[in-house]
Amino acid sequence: MSDHSTAGTERSATAGRGPGRRGRPARLSRDRIIEAALDIVTGEGSAALTMRRVAEALGSSPMSIYRHVRDKDELLVLLLDRIVTDLPRPALPDEPRARLLALLTWQRDELAARPWIVDVLARGDLMAPSVLWLLEEIYAAWRACGLSLEEAATANRIVWNFLLGDLAQHAAHPEGRSPYQAGLPAEADAERYPTVAALRPYWLSPDRRGHLADDLATLVTALTATLPQRCAARPAAGG
């Protein structure tokens, strides 16, 4: 192709484009805002998310963001909703206890892969509509294990707090526990702290945090066995 024809093609491609239109950014939308916000929280955590940061990432102004999203809380809910909606749902066994453990393990693993979500959920005041299917499955599994509605709610609260603690430790030390956490009790004075000192092999075990599946199974077994007894022993209202 000759230089003349090339120049003609370039002129044709830019014909009708005024100087003010060149380099115009893509149209702002809720989807673009969500994608930019996801990049921020994935790389820096939820604390780094502000409307100003999102606006800067999109080459826009904070006021432009507010035309699509009310505030940071609404944006966080949108992020949670996007994440859960896009996740493939796990294959679940039919047996109630195995089904419950599969759901709880899947929930924990997906959260561990996204530490920023743990910080958001730990607040306790934000929830995405797309998570309702998981809540339904988990509470139904507790019920299928023999618990009443009240007992299922209590059991899941206890397990959720247990998982939050595990996830917080995982986020703080993804490679394992800190040397200080292991070293201090392992070197405890056997005369002053005989029980702590006797646990020295446990404190120094390299897989001390590698028993989540067993711990979770033990907790589920204990809750399904003891909660009905606890509720049965509770005095009746007005009694």
Short mmCIF file of N, CA and C in Angstrom, two decimals, residues 87-159:
data_model
loop_
_atom_site.label_atom_id
_atom_site.label_comp_id
_atom_site.label_asym_id
_atom_site.label_seq_id
_atom_site.Cartn_x
_atom_site.Cartn_y
_atom_site.Cartn_z
N LEU A 87 -19.52 -16.89 41.70
CA LEU A 87 -18.92 -18.13 42.21
C LEU A 87 -19.71 -19.35 41.75
N PRO A 88 -19.02 -20.39 41.26
CA PRO A 88 -19.72 -21.65 40.98
C PRO A 88 -20.14 -22.30 42.29
N ARG A 89 -21.36 -22.76 42.35
CA ARG A 89 -21.85 -23.37 43.58
C ARG A 89 -21.26 -24.77 43.75
N PRO A 90 -21.02 -25.17 44.99
CA PRO A 90 -20.36 -26.46 45.22
C PRO A 90 -21.30 -27.64 45.01
N ALA A 91 -20.72 -28.78 44.65
CA ALA A 91 -21.48 -30.03 44.62
C ALA A 91 -21.69 -30.48 46.06
N LEU A 92 -22.92 -30.83 46.40
CA LEU A 92 -23.25 -31.13 47.79
C LEU A 92 -23.76 -32.56 47.95
N PRO A 93 -23.27 -33.27 48.96
CA PRO A 93 -23.79 -34.62 49.24
C PRO A 93 -25.19 -34.55 49.82
N ASP A 94 -25.89 -35.67 49.83
CA ASP A 94 -27.26 -35.70 50.34
C ASP A 94 -27.31 -35.86 51.86
N GLU A 95 -26.37 -36.58 52.43
CA GLU A 95 -26.39 -36.84 53.88
C GLU A 95 -26.27 -35.51 54.62
N PRO A 96 -27.17 -35.21 55.57
CA PRO A 96 -27.24 -33.88 56.18
C PRO A 96 -25.93 -33.38 56.79
N ARG A 97 -25.27 -34.20 57.59
CA ARG A 97 -24.05 -33.73 58.25
C ARG A 97 -22.94 -33.48 57.24
N ALA A 98 -22.78 -34.38 56.28
CA ALA A 98 -21.77 -34.19 55.24
C ALA A 98 -22.09 -32.97 54.40
N ARG A 99 -23.38 -32.75 54.15
CA ARG A 99 -23.80 -31.58 53.37
C ARG A 99 -23.46 -30.29 54.11
N LEU A 100 -23.75 -30.27 55.41
CA LEU A 100 -23.45 -29.10 56.22
C LEU A 100 -21.96 -28.80 56.24
N LEU A 101 -21.15 -29.82 56.45
CA LEU A 101 -19.70 -29.62 56.48
C LEU A 101 -19.17 -29.15 55.13
N ALA A 102 -19.74 -29.67 54.05
CA ALA A 102 -19.32 -29.23 52.71
C ALA A 102 -19.64 -27.76 52.50
N LEU A 103 -20.81 -27.33 52.95
CA LEU A 103 -21.20 -25.92 52.81
C LEU A 103 -20.31 -25.01 53.65
N LEU A 104 -20.07 -25.39 54.89
CA LEU A 104 -19.25 -24.56 55.78
C LEU A 104 -17.81 -24.49 55.30
N THR A 105 -17.29 -25.61 54.81
CA THR A 105 -15.91 -25.63 54.30
C THR A 105 -15.79 -24.79 53.05
N TRP A 106 -16.75 -24.91 52.15
CA TRP A 106 -16.74 -24.10 50.92
C TRP A 106 -16.80 -22.62 51.26
N GLN A 107 -17.68 -22.26 52.20
CA GLN A 107 -17.79 -20.86 52.62
C GLN A 107 -16.46 -20.35 53.16
N ARG A 108 -15.83 -21.12 54.03
CA ARG A 108 -14.58 -20.71 54.63
C ARG A 108 -13.49 -20.56 53.58
N ASP A 109 -13.38 -21.52 52.66
CA ASP A 109 -12.31 -21.48 51.65
C ASP A 109 -12.47 -20.29 50.72
N GLU A 110 -13.70 -19.99 50.33
CA GLU A 110 -13.92 -18.85 49.44
C GLU A 110 -13.61 -17.53 50.15
N LEU A 111 -13.92 -17.44 51.42
CA LEU A 111 -13.60 -16.23 52.18
C LEU A 111 -12.10 -16.10 52.41
N ALA A 112 -11.43 -17.22 52.68
CA ALA A 112 -9.98 -17.18 52.91
C ALA A 112 -9.25 -16.69 51.67
N ALA A 113 -9.81 -16.94 50.49
CA ALA A 113 -9.19 -16.48 49.25
C ALA A 113 -9.42 -14.99 49.01
N ARG A 114 -10.30 -14.38 49.81
CA ARG A 114 -10.63 -12.95 49.64
C ARG A 114 -10.68 -12.29 51.01
N PRO A 115 -9.53 -12.02 51.61
CA PRO A 115 -9.51 -11.50 52.99
C PRO A 115 -10.30 -10.21 53.18
N TRP A 116 -10.41 -9.40 52.15
CA TRP A 116 -11.12 -8.13 52.31
C TRP A 116 -12.58 -8.36 52.66
N ILE A 117 -13.15 -9.48 52.19
CA ILE A 117 -14.55 -9.76 52.49
C ILE A 117 -14.73 -10.05 53.98
N VAL A 118 -13.75 -10.71 54.57
CA VAL A 118 -13.83 -11.03 56.00
C VAL A 118 -13.97 -9.75 56.83
N ASP A 119 -13.18 -8.73 56.48
CA ASP A 119 -13.27 -7.46 57.20
C ASP A 119 -14.66 -6.84 57.07
N VAL A 120 -15.24 -6.96 55.89
CA VAL A 120 -16.57 -6.38 55.66
C VAL A 120 -17.63 -7.15 56.45
N LEU A 121 -17.60 -8.47 56.37
CA LEU A 121 -18.62 -9.28 57.03
C LEU A 121 -18.49 -9.23 58.55
N ALA A 122 -17.27 -9.02 59.05
CA ALA A 122 -17.07 -8.95 60.50
C ALA A 122 -17.81 -7.77 61.11
N ARG A 123 -18.11 -6.75 60.30
CA ARG A 123 -18.88 -5.62 60.81
C ARG A 123 -20.27 -6.05 61.24
N GLY A 124 -20.83 -7.01 60.53
CA GLY A 124 -22.13 -7.56 60.91
C GLY A 124 -23.33 -6.80 60.41
N ASP A 125 -23.14 -5.77 59.57
CA ASP A 125 -24.29 -4.97 59.15
C ASP A 125 -24.47 -4.91 57.64
N LEU A 126 -23.68 -5.67 56.89
CA LEU A 126 -23.80 -5.66 55.44
C LEU A 126 -24.00 -7.08 54.93
N MET A 127 -24.92 -7.24 53.98
CA MET A 127 -25.15 -8.55 53.38
C MET A 127 -25.64 -8.36 51.94
N ALA A 128 -25.20 -9.23 51.06
CA ALA A 128 -25.60 -9.16 49.66
C ALA A 128 -26.78 -10.10 49.41
N PRO A 129 -27.73 -9.70 48.56
CA PRO A 129 -28.88 -10.58 48.27
C PRO A 129 -28.47 -11.95 47.74
N SER A 130 -27.37 -12.01 47.00
CA SER A 130 -26.97 -13.27 46.38
C SER A 130 -26.48 -14.30 47.38
N VAL A 131 -26.31 -13.92 48.65
CA VAL A 131 -25.83 -14.88 49.65
C VAL A 131 -27.00 -15.64 50.29
N LEU A 132 -28.23 -15.25 49.99
CA LEU A 132 -29.38 -15.89 50.63
C LEU A 132 -29.48 -17.38 50.31
N TRP A 133 -29.06 -17.78 49.11
CA TRP A 133 -29.11 -19.21 48.79
C TRP A 133 -28.22 -20.00 49.74
N LEU A 134 -27.05 -19.44 50.09
CA LEU A 134 -26.12 -20.12 50.98
C LEU A 134 -26.70 -20.21 52.39
N LEU A 135 -27.29 -19.12 52.86
CA LEU A 135 -27.92 -19.15 54.18
C LEU A 135 -29.03 -20.19 54.23
N GLU A 136 -29.84 -20.24 53.19
CA GLU A 136 -30.92 -21.23 53.14
C GLU A 136 -30.37 -22.64 53.20
N GLU A 137 -29.34 -22.92 52.43
CA GLU A 137 -28.74 -24.26 52.41
C GLU A 137 -28.15 -24.62 53.78
N ILE A 138 -27.44 -23.68 54.39
CA ILE A 138 -26.79 -23.96 55.67
C ILE A 138 -27.81 -24.19 56.78
N TYR A 139 -28.80 -23.29 56.88
CA TYR A 139 -29.79 -23.46 57.94
C TYR A 139 -30.64 -24.71 57.71
N ALA A 140 -30.95 -25.01 56.46
CA ALA A 140 -31.70 -26.23 56.16
C ALA A 140 -30.90 -27.47 56.52
N ALA A 141 -29.59 -27.41 56.33
CA ALA A 141 -28.73 -28.54 56.69
C ALA A 141 -28.69 -28.73 58.21
N TRP A 142 -28.61 -27.62 58.94
CA TRP A 142 -28.68 -27.74 60.40
C TRP A 142 -30.00 -28.38 60.82
N ARG A 143 -31.08 -27.95 60.20
CA ARG A 143 -32.40 -28.51 60.52
C ARG A 143 -32.44 -29.99 60.19
N ALA A 144 -31.85 -30.37 59.06
CA ALA A 144 -31.83 -31.78 58.67
C ALA A 144 -31.00 -32.63 59.62
N CYS A 145 -30.08 -31.96 60.35
CA CYS A 145 -29.28 -32.66 61.37
C CYS A 145 -30.04 -32.83 62.68
N GLY A 146 -31.28 -32.35 62.72
CA GLY A 146 -32.12 -32.57 63.89
C GLY A 146 -32.34 -31.37 64.78
N LEU A 147 -31.87 -30.19 64.37
CA LEU A 147 -32.03 -29.01 65.21
C LEU A 147 -33.31 -28.27 64.88
N SER A 148 -33.87 -27.61 65.89
CA SER A 148 -35.01 -26.73 65.66
C SER A 148 -34.52 -25.45 64.99
N LEU A 149 -35.45 -24.59 64.62
CA LEU A 149 -35.05 -23.32 64.01
C LEU A 149 -34.18 -22.50 64.96
N GLU A 150 -34.59 -22.42 66.22
CA GLU A 150 -33.82 -21.66 67.20
C GLU A 150 -32.44 -22.28 67.40
N GLU A 151 -32.38 -23.61 67.49
CA GLU A 151 -31.10 -24.29 67.68
C GLU A 151 -30.20 -24.12 66.47
N ALA A 152 -30.80 -24.15 65.27
CA ALA A 152 -30.01 -23.96 64.05
C ALA A 152 -29.39 -22.57 64.02
N ALA A 153 -30.17 -21.57 64.43
CA ALA A 153 -29.65 -20.20 64.46
C ALA A 153 -28.50 -20.08 65.46
N THR A 154 -28.66 -20.69 66.62
CA THR A 154 -27.60 -20.65 67.64
C THR A 154 -26.35 -21.38 67.15
N ALA A 155 -26.54 -22.56 66.58
CA ALA A 155 -25.41 -23.35 66.09
C ALA A 155 -24.64 -22.59 65.03
N ASN A 156 -25.35 -21.97 64.11
CA ASN A 156 -24.65 -21.29 63.03
C ASN A 156 -23.94 -20.04 63.52
N ARG A 157 -24.49 -19.36 64.52
CA ARG A 157 -23.80 -18.21 65.10
C ARG A 157 -22.47 -18.64 65.73
N ILE A 158 -22.49 -19.76 66.44
CA ILE A 158 -21.27 -20.26 67.08
C ILE A 158 -20.23 -20.64 66.04
N VAL A 159 -20.66 -21.35 65.00
CA VAL A 159 -19.73 -21.77 63.95
C VAL A 159 -19.20 -20.56 63.19
#
